[in-house]
Structures are given as structure tokens and as C-alpha cells.
Amino acid sequence: MSVVRLPEKISFTAQQLQKTAAVFNVTVPEKDVEAYRVLLSGLDEAAKAIAAEDDYLPPLDLVRFPRENVHRPETNEYNAWAYKVTIKSTSDVDASGLLAGKTVAIKDNVCIGQVPSLLGTDVIPEGGFVPEYDATVVTRVLAAGATVLGKGACENFSMSPTSFTNAYGFVQNPYAAGYNAGGSSSGCAALVAGGLVDMAVGGDQGGSIRVPASYCGLVGLKPTYGLVPYTGIASLAAIVDHTGPMTKTVADNALMLTVMAGPDGYDDRQIGLPVPVPSYVDELANYKDDPKQAAKGARIGLVVESFDMPGLDPRVVAKVKQAAKALETLGVGVTVEEISVPMHAKAPAIWTIATRQGFSEHGLGGQNPVRFGVHDAGLNTSLSKWNQEMFDRLALKNPAATNALLGGQVIKDNYPGLTDKAINLARKLKDEYNAVLDRYDVLITPCAPSPANYTSSLDDDIMTKMSKAIGTTINTAPFNISGNPAMSLPICMMSSREDDSLMLPVGMQIVGKSFGELDIYKVAYAWEQSFDWKSF
């Protein structure tokens, strides 16, 4: 490691040096103390010089995209809004874009300049983190003519597949008050399903678009890793960060992805993107007159391991298989076969070990993962030092997050190198999925393992709260770590396990090869246009 300059004065004390060394369970020999003091004082000078510089963030265009009426809502439908704001382009060119006339909600972990990001938590300083720039996806939907109406509430640090962890109120399922809307893109799901916006930008590290889509009867797509830039979105772990569209219909989903997808010049996740990115909406439009033809000749594989995962409601298993087989009745040569991907059964464990240290150190600990892109220094600074009050607040609202905080350190201390091995195994998992997808156009699995469950209470103990979430992402998280695109498509209504008279939505997961979103859209569109999911 080169040292570029010696310090003008020695500022680093011997006590500081030994305290730093103790972190690594070593002591600096007395004969070397003065040398290290000089060298580290040079580092200290460089750090202070950088701290004095202005940050370098993407520009915020308040003339083209002015913000109006930024506020916390006094009345909050489904507890689904984090912040309200109205943003619409002043450009006549933008007004005729693909999303003209559409209203959009943005998940509350996505930066909207001058609008606070609460991240669903009361751990960061009062009032949340206030970004100074717009995320790429926000700029893109605004430039396409959409009107952004606010930020959809998300789960506490985006770390829950339930909608009961937001520090400012539990998000309600529009189909049944008191029931789970799914997480972590809970507010976005409730706002779209409840008809308060046309579409939403969600986020997904383990199922956080697809699970709420399944619980709320929406079309929710986690795109291929890197297809949509993650610039300006709070990260949990860079290897599984995804953002994507949540809509009521497949066509609207394709429309939104067409606007969102493609490189932005910032995000180093965007490796191997097709150029140009397809116009998914134009491709689907070819089948408008005869939607069944979208699935013509499709070869579909039912992943047998996904139907045998622990905790699956047998009614969901039966209904997903029935919905998949229904495609063969369209008369367009669809074939549906059972296939095996043996590593799918191991995939939840791979996801867990590959992500836990990143969740702990970066997502919750504010430690920069040292990768290119746009970084939010203010947010990371606020998370860099934890105290008892922060831990207790988080544990009360979302013990899944405190478990991740502790778990990452357990992996680091007791299993050195295991995170690296799990990430290598994630490539093996991706290769197994893609080997099967060389023979099949899409794969189908259950999405959420059951219909939405009933809310928990803040007074519940940790295991009672966790029981509402355990196993929820068992079929969704595998495709975050493999990077394959995956969609939840609503296929039926099913009675709640707590109340036989209450009917709730259920989704089917459709998975494609890397950058195979169009294959997913075609199968999903044919199914959606051929069957009424609410009566299927």
C-alpha cells in the first residue's frame, strides 16, 4: 500500500494506535509505535481533507421536477404513506411520455430529493434521512410523464416479509384490515391494490416485491439483477439489491419496466445488460388482439422442490399447479412438466449465509462495501455507531433486523470465509437454474407459502413476532441470490387460515433466465387475459 504523503504534524496518539490494534487482537511493538503514529497521522490528514470537500451527488433538477406540498399525511389510508408530495415534470416533452397520466408511489428506501426517507424505522435521527438527489428510477418515471404522489411506507430497514414492523404504524392489507400486506414494499402494495396510485416502485432483496404482490393481488416483478439501476436506493447487501415495478396488470408492469430498465452510468451492478434494452410494452402489444398467442409453444417447468418446501399451505401447492396446468388448455401448444433443480432446496440457506454479513455491516451498520456508485454518506454515518437505545427500539418493532445485526457478527467471528463460499455457491445455483432454462422458457413455483396472516402485536415476544415471517421467502429469496427475474402473478382468492369466511389473494411465481423478462411477461399476459384470477 502506497503512502502518498507524510503529515505536517503528528496527530495520532500512542493510545489511539494501541486501541485500534486491539480490534485485531494485537499490540504494536513499542519500537514501532512512533513510525505508525507518523503514518496514521498522514491518513488522518487525508481524511480531514476529504471531509472538508463538498460531496459529489447526481444533480437535482427542481425546475423540471419541482416538489410540492411535502408532508406527513394527517390521515393515512392503510397506514401506507410515509410521506406525501406531488412531483410532475414541467416539460411538454415529458408530458407525452410512456407513463403520461399515471400516478406512482415510490418505496420509502428510494431517494427523492428534499423528501425525507424514514426507512420504516425510528432508529435513525428524528425526521429521517433527507436525500439531496433523486434516485435514477425516480428521474426516469418523472421523465416518462408520471406524477409521483409520495413515498410508500416500507418495513423497518426493509427487513421483513410482513407489514407489521414499520415504526410509524402497521401497514394494512386492503382486502382485510389487520391482515398482512406483505413486506418490505408493504405501503406500495397497499397503495396500488387500494386504488390510491396506478403503480409503484418497489424493492426486493429476498421477496419484498413479490410477497406483498402475492398478498395484495398484484403483479410484482423482481427484474434480473442489475437490469434496473439501484442508484439512490438504500442498500441491504449489494449482491441481492433489486428494484422493480408493482402494478395491477401485466401490461402496466411491462410499461413501467420499459421506463425503468437500462444502464445509468453509476451502478456497478449493471453487468452484461442487453443493449438496447427491449421495449417490453411494445413486445406485449403484439398480442393485444389474441393474448393467448403470447404463450404460443411455451415450455414451462414446475420446480418440484419448490412445492415440497416446509411450511407451504397444501392449498397453495394445489392451486399453483392447477393455474400452471391451465396454460395447456389455451390451445397454443403450451407444455407444462415437472422438473428438478436439486439446489433449490438448499437455496434459502445459501441466501442466508451469503447476505447476513452484508445486512449487518452495510445495511444496518453503515459500513461502505467499497464499490463504485453513488453513496449516501449521511445515512451511513447515522448507522455507523449503535447504542442500547437504537437496539431496543429496533428489537421492539422488528426483531428480524436485530437478529440480522447480531447474525452477521456471528458469521464473521465464527465462520470466516463462509460468506465467500456461499457467494460462490450462489453462482452454482444460478448455473443450475439456467441449465434448466436452456430447455424451458420459464419456471413456476409457489410465491408466498400461504395467504396473508393476521397482524402481530408490539407486546408479543420475539418468537411470536418472528413466527409470522419465518418461511415466507423460502421460494422467493433463491432468485435474489441467483439474480434470475421472477414475478408474482395473482391466480386466485383463498380463505384465510384464521377465518374461513375471509378471502385473500394468492400469487404464482414465474421465473425466467437472466434478462428473460419478456418470456415471463408473455406467459403471465396469456394467463391473466385468459382467466379471471378472482374467480379461478
Coordinates of C-alpha atoms in Angstrom, one line a residue:
M1 CA 0.0 0.0 0.0
S2 CA 1.5 3.3 -1.1
V3 CA 1.7 6.2 1.3
V4 CA 1.2 9.4 -0.7
R5 CA 2.3 12.0 1.8
L6 CA 3.7 12.3 5.3
P7 CA 1.8 14.6 7.8
E8 CA 2.7 18.1 8.7
K9 CA 2.2 17.2 12.3
I10 CA 1.7 14.0 14.3
S11 CA -2.0 13.9 15.5
F12 CA -2.4 10.2 16.2
T13 CA -1.6 9.2 19.8
A14 CA 0.0 6.0 21.0
Q15 CA -3.2 5.3 23.0
Q16 CA -5.3 5.5 19.8
L17 CA -2.8 3.3 18.0
Q18 CA -3.0 0.5 20.6
K19 CA -6.8 0.8 20.8
T20 CA -7.0 0.3 17.1
A21 CA -4.6 -2.6 17.1
A22 CA -6.6 -4.3 19.9
V23 CA -9.5 -4.7 17.5
F24 CA -7.3 -7.2 15.7
N25 CA -6.2 -8.8 18.9
V26 CA -2.6 -7.5 18.5
T27 CA -0.3 -5.0 20.2
V28 CA 2.0 -2.8 18.2
P29 CA 5.6 -3.3 19.5
E30 CA 7.0 -0.3 21.4
K31 CA 9.9 0.2 18.9
D32 CA 7.4 0.7 16.1
V33 CA 4.9 2.9 17.8
E34 CA 6.3 6.2 16.6
A35 CA 6.5 5.0 13.0
Y36 CA 2.9 4.0 12.9
R37 CA 1.9 7.3 14.6
V38 CA 3.5 9.2 11.7
L39 CA 2.0 7.0 9.1
L40 CA -1.5 7.1 10.6
S41 CA -1.3 10.8 11.2
G42 CA -0.9 11.1 7.4
L43 CA -4.1 9.1 7.0
D44 CA -5.8 11.4 9.5
E45 CA -4.8 14.4 7.4
A46 CA -6.1 12.9 4.2
A47 CA -9.4 12.0 6.0
K48 CA -9.8 15.6 7.2
A49 CA -9.1 17.0 3.8
I50 CA -11.8 14.8 2.2
A51 CA -14.3 15.6 5.0
A52 CA -13.9 19.3 4.1
E53 CA -14.8 18.8 0.5
D54 CA -18.4 19.1 -0.8
D55 CA -20.0 15.8 -1.7
Y56 CA -20.5 14.9 -5.4
L57 CA -24.0 13.7 -6.0
P58 CA -26.2 13.5 -9.1
P59 CA -27.8 16.9 -9.8
L60 CA -31.3 17.6 -8.6
D61 CA -33.4 19.3 -11.3
L62 CA -36.1 21.3 -9.3
V63 CA -37.1 23.3 -12.4
R64 CA -38.0 20.3 -14.4
F65 CA -39.3 18.3 -11.5
P66 CA -40.5 20.7 -8.7
R67 CA -41.6 19.3 -5.4
E68 CA -44.9 20.5 -4.0
N69 CA -46.6 20.0 -0.6
V70 CA -44.1 17.7 1.1
H71 CA -45.7 16.5 4.3
R72 CA -46.5 13.6 6.6
P73 CA -50.1 12.7 6.0
E74 CA -52.6 13.5 8.7
T75 CA -55.0 10.8 7.6
N76 CA -53.2 7.7 6.2
E77 CA -55.1 5.1 4.1
Y78 CA -54.0 1.6 5.2
N79 CA -51.0 3.3 7.0
A80 CA -49.4 3.0 3.6
W81 CA -47.9 6.5 3.1
A82 CA -44.6 7.5 4.6
Y83 CA -44.6 11.0 3.0
K84 CA -46.9 12.7 0.6
V85 CA -45.6 15.0 -2.2
T86 CA -46.6 16.0 -5.7
I87 CA -43.9 15.9 -8.4
K88 CA -44.7 16.2 -12.0
S89 CA -42.5 17.3 -14.9
T90 CA -42.9 20.8 -16.3
S91 CA -41.6 19.6 -19.7
D92 CA -44.0 19.3 -22.6
V93 CA -41.9 16.5 -24.0
D94 CA -42.2 14.5 -20.7
A95 CA -45.9 15.1 -20.7
S96 CA -46.3 12.8 -23.7
G97 CA -44.1 10.0 -22.3
L98 CA -45.0 6.4 -21.7
L99 CA -46.3 7.0 -18.2
A100 CA -48.3 10.1 -19.0
G101 CA -51.4 10.3 -16.8
K102 CA -50.1 7.6 -14.4
T103 CA -49.7 8.1 -10.7
V104 CA -46.8 6.5 -8.9
A105 CA -45.7 5.7 -5.3
I106 CA -42.1 5.3 -4.5
K107 CA -40.9 2.9 -1.8
D108 CA -39.5 4.8 1.2
N109 CA -36.0 3.4 0.9
V110 CA -35.7 5.2 -2.5
C111 CA -34.2 8.7 -2.6
I112 CA -36.5 11.6 -3.6
G113 CA -34.6 14.8 -3.2
Q114 CA -35.8 17.1 -0.4
V115 CA -38.3 14.4 0.8
P116 CA -37.3 12.5 4.0
S117 CA -36.7 8.8 3.8
L118 CA -37.9 7.2 7.1
L119 CA -36.8 3.7 6.0
G120 CA -39.7 2.4 8.2
T121 CA -37.6 3.0 11.3
D122 CA -37.2 5.3 14.3
V123 CA -33.6 4.3 14.8
I124 CA -32.1 6.9 12.5
P125 CA -32.3 10.6 13.7
E126 CA -35.7 12.2 14.1
G127 CA -37.3 13.1 10.7
G128 CA -35.4 10.5 8.7
F129 CA -32.6 10.9 6.2
V130 CA -33.2 13.7 3.7
P131 CA -31.7 12.9 0.3
E132 CA -30.2 15.7 -1.8
Y133 CA -30.9 14.0 -5.2
D134 CA -33.4 11.7 -7.0
A135 CA -32.8 8.0 -7.5
T136 CA -32.4 7.1 -11.1
V137 CA -35.7 5.3 -11.2
V138 CA -37.5 8.4 -9.8
T139 CA -36.0 10.6 -12.5
R140 CA -37.0 8.0 -15.2
V141 CA -40.7 7.7 -14.1
L142 CA -40.9 11.5 -13.9
A143 CA -39.3 12.0 -17.3
A144 CA -41.8 9.4 -18.7
G145 CA -44.7 11.7 -17.7
A146 CA -45.8 10.1 -14.4
T147 CA -46.9 12.0 -11.4
V148 CA -45.2 10.9 -8.1
L149 CA -47.7 11.3 -5.2
G150 CA -45.4 10.2 -2.4
K151 CA -43.4 7.6 -0.7
G152 CA -45.0 4.2 0.2
A153 CA -44.2 3.1 3.8
C154 CA -41.7 0.2 4.0
E155 CA -40.8 -2.2 6.7
N156 CA -38.3 -1.4 9.3
F157 CA -35.0 -1.2 7.4
S158 CA -36.7 -3.2 4.6
M159 CA -36.1 -6.3 6.6
S160 CA -39.4 -8.1 6.9
P161 CA -41.8 -10.0 4.6
T162 CA -44.7 -9.0 6.9
S163 CA -46.2 -5.5 7.2
F164 CA -46.1 -5.3 11.0
T165 CA -42.6 -3.8 11.6
N166 CA -42.9 -0.1 10.4
A167 CA -42.1 2.1 13.4
Y168 CA -44.9 4.6 12.5
G169 CA -47.8 2.1 12.1
F170 CA -48.6 -1.3 10.7
V171 CA -49.5 -1.3 7.0
Q172 CA -52.9 -2.8 6.4
N173 CA -53.9 -5.2 3.7
P174 CA -56.6 -3.5 1.5
Y175 CA -58.5 -6.8 1.4
A176 CA -58.8 -7.1 5.2
A177 CA -57.9 -4.7 7.9
G178 CA -55.5 -6.2 10.5
Y179 CA -54.0 -8.6 7.9
N180 CA -50.5 -8.7 6.5
A181 CA -49.9 -6.6 3.3
G182 CA -46.6 -8.3 2.9
G183 CA -43.2 -6.7 3.1
S184 CA -41.0 -5.0 2.8
S185 CA -42.7 -3.0 0.0
S186 CA -45.8 -3.0 2.0
G187 CA -47.0 0.5 1.6
C188 CA -46.5 0.4 -2.2
A189 CA -48.6 -2.8 -2.4
A190 CA -51.4 -1.4 -0.3
L191 CA -51.5 1.9 -2.3
V192 CA -51.7 0.1 -5.7
A193 CA -54.1 -2.6 -4.5
G194 CA -56.3 0.0 -2.7
G195 CA -56.5 2.1 -5.9
L196 CA -54.7 5.2 -4.5
V197 CA -52.0 5.1 -7.2
D198 CA -51.7 3.3 -10.5
M199 CA -48.3 1.8 -9.9
A200 CA -45.3 1.7 -7.6
V201 CA -41.6 1.3 -7.5
G202 CA -40.8 -1.5 -5.0
G203 CA -37.6 -3.0 -3.7
D204 CA -36.6 -6.7 -3.3
Q205 CA -33.7 -8.4 -1.5
G206 CA -35.5 -11.6 -0.6
G207 CA -39.0 -11.3 -1.9
S208 CA -40.0 -7.8 -0.9
I209 CA -41.8 -7.0 -4.2
R210 CA -43.2 -10.5 -4.8
V211 CA -44.5 -11.3 -1.3
P212 CA -46.6 -8.1 -1.0
A213 CA -47.8 -8.6 -4.6
S214 CA -48.9 -12.1 -3.7
Y215 CA -50.8 -11.0 -0.5
C216 CA -52.4 -8.0 -2.2
G217 CA -53.3 -9.4 -5.6
L218 CA -50.8 -7.5 -7.7
V219 CA -48.3 -8.2 -10.5
G220 CA -44.9 -7.7 -8.9
L221 CA -41.6 -8.2 -10.8
K222 CA -38.1 -8.5 -9.4
P223 CA -36.1 -7.9 -12.5
T224 CA -32.8 -9.6 -13.5
Y225 CA -30.0 -8.4 -11.2
G226 CA -28.7 -5.1 -12.5
L227 CA -31.3 -4.6 -15.2
V228 CA -32.8 -1.6 -13.3
P229 CA -30.2 0.7 -11.7
Y230 CA -30.2 0.7 -7.9
T231 CA -28.6 4.1 -7.8
G232 CA -30.1 6.2 -4.9
I233 CA -31.7 3.4 -3.0
A234 CA -30.8 2.3 0.5
S235 CA -28.9 -0.9 0.2
L236 CA -29.0 -4.0 2.4
A237 CA -26.4 -6.1 0.5
A238 CA -25.2 -5.2 -2.9
I239 CA -25.4 -8.8 -4.1
V240 CA -29.1 -9.0 -3.7
D241 CA -30.4 -5.4 -4.1
H242 CA -33.2 -5.2 -6.7
T243 CA -35.8 -2.6 -7.6
G244 CA -38.8 -3.2 -9.8
P245 CA -42.5 -2.4 -10.7
M246 CA -45.6 -3.2 -8.8
T247 CA -48.9 -2.9 -10.8
K248 CA -52.4 -4.2 -11.2
T249 CA -51.8 -5.7 -14.7
V250 CA -49.1 -7.4 -16.6
A251 CA -49.3 -4.7 -19.4
D252 CA -48.7 -1.9 -16.9
N253 CA -45.8 -3.8 -15.4
A254 CA -44.2 -4.2 -18.8
L255 CA -44.8 -0.5 -19.4
M256 CA -43.2 0.5 -16.2
L257 CA -40.2 -1.8 -16.7
T258 CA -39.6 -0.3 -20.1
V259 CA -39.2 3.1 -18.5
M260 CA -37.1 1.9 -15.5
A261 CA -34.6 -0.5 -17.2
G262 CA -31.2 0.2 -18.7
P263 CA -27.8 1.4 -17.6
D264 CA -27.4 4.8 -15.8
G265 CA -23.6 5.1 -15.7
Y266 CA -23.5 5.0 -11.9
D267 CA -24.5 1.5 -10.8
D268 CA -21.7 -1.1 -10.9
R269 CA -24.3 -3.9 -10.6
Q270 CA -25.3 -3.4 -14.2
I271 CA -23.0 -6.0 -15.8
G272 CA -23.9 -7.7 -19.1
L273 CA -27.1 -5.7 -19.8
P274 CA -28.5 -6.3 -23.3
V275 CA -28.2 -3.1 -25.5
P276 CA -30.6 -1.8 -26.2
V277 CA -32.9 -3.0 -23.5
P278 CA -36.1 -4.4 -25.1
S279 CA -39.3 -2.3 -25.2
Y280 CA -41.3 -4.8 -23.1
V281 CA -44.6 -2.9 -23.6
D282 CA -44.2 -2.8 -27.4
E283 CA -43.5 -6.6 -27.5
L284 CA -46.6 -7.4 -25.5
A285 CA -48.7 -5.1 -27.6
N286 CA -48.2 -7.6 -30.5
Y287 CA -50.6 -9.9 -28.7
K288 CA -53.3 -7.5 -27.7
D289 CA -55.8 -8.9 -30.2
D290 CA -55.2 -12.5 -29.2
P291 CA -53.4 -12.7 -25.8
K292 CA -53.3 -16.5 -25.8
Q293 CA -50.7 -16.3 -28.6
A294 CA -48.2 -14.7 -26.2
A295 CA -47.7 -18.1 -24.7
K296 CA -47.6 -20.0 -28.0
G297 CA -45.3 -23.0 -27.8
A298 CA -44.1 -22.1 -24.3
R299 CA -42.2 -24.8 -22.4
I300 CA -42.9 -24.4 -18.7
G301 CA -41.1 -26.3 -15.9
L302 CA -42.7 -26.8 -12.4
V303 CA -39.8 -26.9 -9.9
V304 CA -40.7 -30.0 -7.9
E305 CA -38.5 -28.9 -4.9
S306 CA -40.4 -25.6 -4.6
F307 CA -43.7 -27.5 -4.0
D308 CA -42.2 -29.5 -1.2
M309 CA -40.7 -26.7 1.0
P310 CA -41.5 -26.7 4.7
G311 CA -44.5 -24.5 5.7
L312 CA -46.3 -24.5 2.4
D313 CA -50.1 -24.5 2.6
P314 CA -51.2 -27.5 0.6
R315 CA -54.0 -25.5 -0.8
V316 CA -51.4 -23.1 -2.4
V317 CA -49.5 -26.0 -3.8
A318 CA -52.6 -27.4 -5.4
K319 CA -53.8 -24.1 -6.8
V320 CA -50.4 -23.1 -8.3
K321 CA -50.2 -26.4 -10.1
Q322 CA -53.7 -26.0 -11.3
A323 CA -53.0 -22.5 -12.6
A324 CA -49.9 -23.6 -14.3
K325 CA -51.6 -26.6 -16.0
A326 CA -54.4 -24.3 -17.1
L327 CA -52.0 -22.8 -19.6
E328 CA -52.1 -26.1 -21.5
T329 CA -55.8 -25.6 -22.2
L330 CA -55.2 -22.4 -24.2
G331 CA -54.8 -24.4 -27.4
V332 CA -51.5 -22.7 -28.3
G333 CA -49.1 -25.6 -27.7
V334 CA -48.0 -24.9 -24.1
T335 CA -46.4 -27.8 -22.3
V336 CA -46.1 -27.9 -18.5
E337 CA -43.8 -30.5 -17.0
E338 CA -42.3 -31.2 -13.6
I339 CA -38.6 -30.7 -13.4
S340 CA -36.0 -30.9 -10.7
V341 CA -33.5 -28.3 -9.6
P342 CA -31.9 -30.1 -6.6
M343 CA -30.1 -27.0 -5.3
H344 CA -33.4 -25.1 -4.9
A345 CA -33.9 -26.9 -1.6
K346 CA -30.5 -25.5 -0.4
A347 CA -31.0 -22.1 -1.8
P348 CA -32.6 -20.4 1.3
A349 CA -29.5 -21.4 3.3
I350 CA -27.2 -20.1 0.6
W351 CA -29.1 -16.8 0.6
T352 CA -29.0 -16.6 4.4
I353 CA -25.2 -17.0 4.7
A354 CA -24.3 -15.0 1.6
T355 CA -26.3 -12.0 2.8
R356 CA -26.1 -11.9 6.6
Q357 CA -22.8 -10.2 7.0
G358 CA -23.7 -7.6 4.4
F359 CA -27.0 -6.9 6.1
S360 CA -25.3 -6.5 9.4
E361 CA -22.2 -4.5 8.4
H362 CA -23.6 -2.4 5.5
G363 CA -27.4 -2.4 5.6
L364 CA -27.6 -1.8 9.3
G365 CA -24.0 -0.9 10.3
G366 CA -23.4 1.8 7.7
Q367 CA -20.1 0.4 6.6
N368 CA -19.3 1.2 3.0
P369 CA -18.9 -2.0 1.0
V370 CA -16.2 -0.3 -1.1
R371 CA -17.8 -0.4 -4.5
F372 CA -18.4 2.2 -7.2
G373 CA -21.6 4.0 -7.4
V374 CA -23.4 6.8 -5.6
H375 CA -23.2 6.5 -1.8
D376 CA -25.3 8.2 0.9
A377 CA -22.7 9.3 3.4
G378 CA -25.2 10.9 5.8
L379 CA -27.3 7.8 6.1
N380 CA -24.2 5.6 6.6
T381 CA -22.8 7.9 9.2
S382 CA -26.0 7.8 11.2
L383 CA -25.8 4.0 11.3
S384 CA -22.1 3.7 12.0
K385 CA -22.3 3.6 15.8
W386 CA -25.1 1.7 17.6
N387 CA -26.2 2.1 21.2
Q388 CA -28.6 0.4 23.5
E389 CA -31.5 2.7 22.7
M390 CA -31.2 2.0 19.0
F391 CA -31.0 -1.7 19.5
D392 CA -34.0 -1.7 21.9
R393 CA -36.1 0.4 19.5
L394 CA -35.4 -1.9 16.6
A395 CA -35.9 -5.1 18.6
L396 CA -39.3 -3.9 19.7
K397 CA -40.5 -3.2 16.2
N398 CA -38.5 -5.7 14.1
P399 CA -36.6 -8.5 15.8
A400 CA -35.7 -9.9 12.3
A401 CA -33.4 -6.8 11.9
T402 CA -31.7 -7.1 15.2
N403 CA -31.3 -10.8 14.6
A404 CA -29.6 -9.9 11.3
L405 CA -27.4 -7.4 13.0
L406 CA -26.2 -10.0 15.5
G407 CA -26.1 -12.8 13.0
G408 CA -23.7 -11.0 10.7
Q409 CA -21.2 -10.7 13.5
V410 CA -21.7 -14.4 14.4
I411 CA -20.8 -15.4 10.8
K412 CA -17.8 -13.0 10.8
D413 CA -16.5 -14.3 14.2
N414 CA -17.2 -18.0 14.0
Y415 CA -17.2 -18.8 10.3
P416 CA -14.5 -16.8 8.5
G417 CA -14.7 -17.4 4.7
L418 CA -18.2 -18.9 4.8
T419 CA -19.8 -15.8 3.3
D420 CA -17.3 -16.1 0.4
K421 CA -18.2 -19.7 -0.1
A422 CA -21.9 -19.0 0.0
I423 CA -21.5 -16.3 -2.7
N424 CA -19.6 -18.9 -4.8
L425 CA -22.4 -21.4 -4.3
A426 CA -24.9 -18.7 -5.5
R427 CA -23.2 -18.9 -8.9
K428 CA -23.6 -22.6 -8.8
L429 CA -27.3 -22.1 -8.0
K430 CA -27.7 -19.7 -10.9
D431 CA -26.0 -22.1 -13.2
E432 CA -28.4 -24.9 -12.2
Y433 CA -31.4 -22.7 -12.8
N434 CA -30.1 -21.5 -16.2
A435 CA -29.2 -25.1 -17.3
V436 CA -32.9 -26.0 -16.8
L437 CA -33.9 -22.7 -18.5
D438 CA -32.0 -23.8 -21.6
R439 CA -34.7 -26.3 -22.1
Y440 CA -37.7 -24.4 -20.7
D441 CA -38.9 -20.8 -21.3
V442 CA -39.9 -20.2 -17.7
L443 CA -40.1 -22.0 -14.4
I444 CA -43.1 -21.9 -12.0
T445 CA -43.1 -22.1 -8.2
P446 CA -45.4 -21.0 -5.4
C447 CA -44.7 -17.5 -4.3
A448 CA -45.8 -16.8 -0.7
P449 CA -46.4 -20.1 1.1
S450 CA -49.9 -19.1 2.2
P451 CA -52.5 -16.3 2.1
A452 CA -51.7 -13.3 4.3
N453 CA -51.8 -13.9 8.0
Y454 CA -53.1 -11.7 10.8
T455 CA -51.1 -9.0 12.5
S456 CA -48.8 -9.4 15.5
S457 CA -48.7 -7.0 18.4
L458 CA -45.9 -4.9 19.9
D459 CA -46.5 -6.8 23.2
D460 CA -45.7 -10.2 21.6
D461 CA -42.4 -11.8 22.5
I462 CA -39.7 -12.1 19.8
M463 CA -40.6 -15.7 18.7
T464 CA -44.3 -14.8 18.4
K465 CA -43.4 -11.9 16.2
M466 CA -40.9 -13.9 14.1
S467 CA -43.4 -16.8 13.7
K468 CA -45.4 -14.5 11.3
A469 CA -42.4 -14.2 9.0
I470 CA -40.5 -17.5 9.2
G471 CA -40.5 -19.3 5.9
T472 CA -42.3 -16.6 4.0
T473 CA -39.5 -16.1 1.5
I474 CA -38.4 -19.7 1.1
N475 CA -39.3 -19.7 -2.6
T476 CA -38.5 -16.1 -3.4
A477 CA -35.1 -15.5 -1.8
P478 CA -33.4 -18.1 -4.0
F479 CA -33.9 -15.8 -7.1
N480 CA -32.4 -12.8 -5.3
I481 CA -29.1 -14.7 -4.8
S482 CA -29.2 -16.2 -8.3
G483 CA -30.3 -12.9 -9.9
N484 CA -32.9 -14.5 -12.2
P485 CA -36.0 -12.4 -12.9
A486 CA -39.1 -13.5 -11.0
M487 CA -42.7 -12.3 -10.9
S488 CA -45.7 -12.9 -8.7
L489 CA -48.9 -13.2 -10.7
P490 CA -52.2 -13.2 -8.9
I491 CA -54.1 -16.5 -9.6
C492 CA -56.9 -16.9 -7.1
M493 CA -58.6 -15.9 -3.9
M494 CA -58.2 -18.3 -0.9
S495 CA -59.7 -18.3 2.6
S496 CA -57.6 -17.1 5.4
R497 CA -56.2 -19.7 7.7
E498 CA -57.5 -17.7 10.7
D499 CA -61.0 -17.0 9.2
D500 CA -62.7 -19.3 6.7
S501 CA -65.1 -16.6 5.6
L502 CA -62.3 -14.1 4.6
M503 CA -60.9 -14.4 1.1
L504 CA -57.4 -13.2 0.3
P505 CA -55.2 -13.2 -2.8
V506 CA -52.6 -15.8 -3.7
G507 CA -49.8 -15.4 -6.3
M508 CA -47.9 -17.8 -8.5
Q509 CA -44.2 -17.1 -9.1
I510 CA -42.9 -17.2 -12.7
V511 CA -39.1 -17.3 -13.2
G512 CA -37.0 -16.6 -16.3
K513 CA -33.4 -16.9 -17.5
S514 CA -31.2 -13.8 -16.9
F515 CA -32.7 -10.9 -18.9
G516 CA -35.6 -13.2 -19.8
E517 CA -38.3 -10.7 -18.6
L518 CA -40.1 -10.9 -21.9
D519 CA -40.6 -14.6 -21.6
I520 CA -42.1 -14.1 -18.1
Y521 CA -44.4 -11.3 -19.4
K522 CA -45.6 -13.4 -22.3
V523 CA -46.7 -16.3 -20.2
A524 CA -48.1 -14.1 -17.5
Y525 CA -50.1 -12.0 -20.0
A526 CA -51.6 -15.1 -21.6
W527 CA -52.7 -16.4 -18.3
E528 CA -54.0 -13.1 -17.0
Q529 CA -56.0 -12.4 -20.1
S530 CA -57.5 -15.9 -20.3
F531 CA -58.6 -16.4 -16.7
D532 CA -60.3 -14.3 -14.0
W533 CA -57.9 -14.7 -11.1
K534 CA -60.6 -13.6 -8.6
S535 CA -62.8 -16.5 -9.5
F536 CA -60.2 -19.1 -10.7

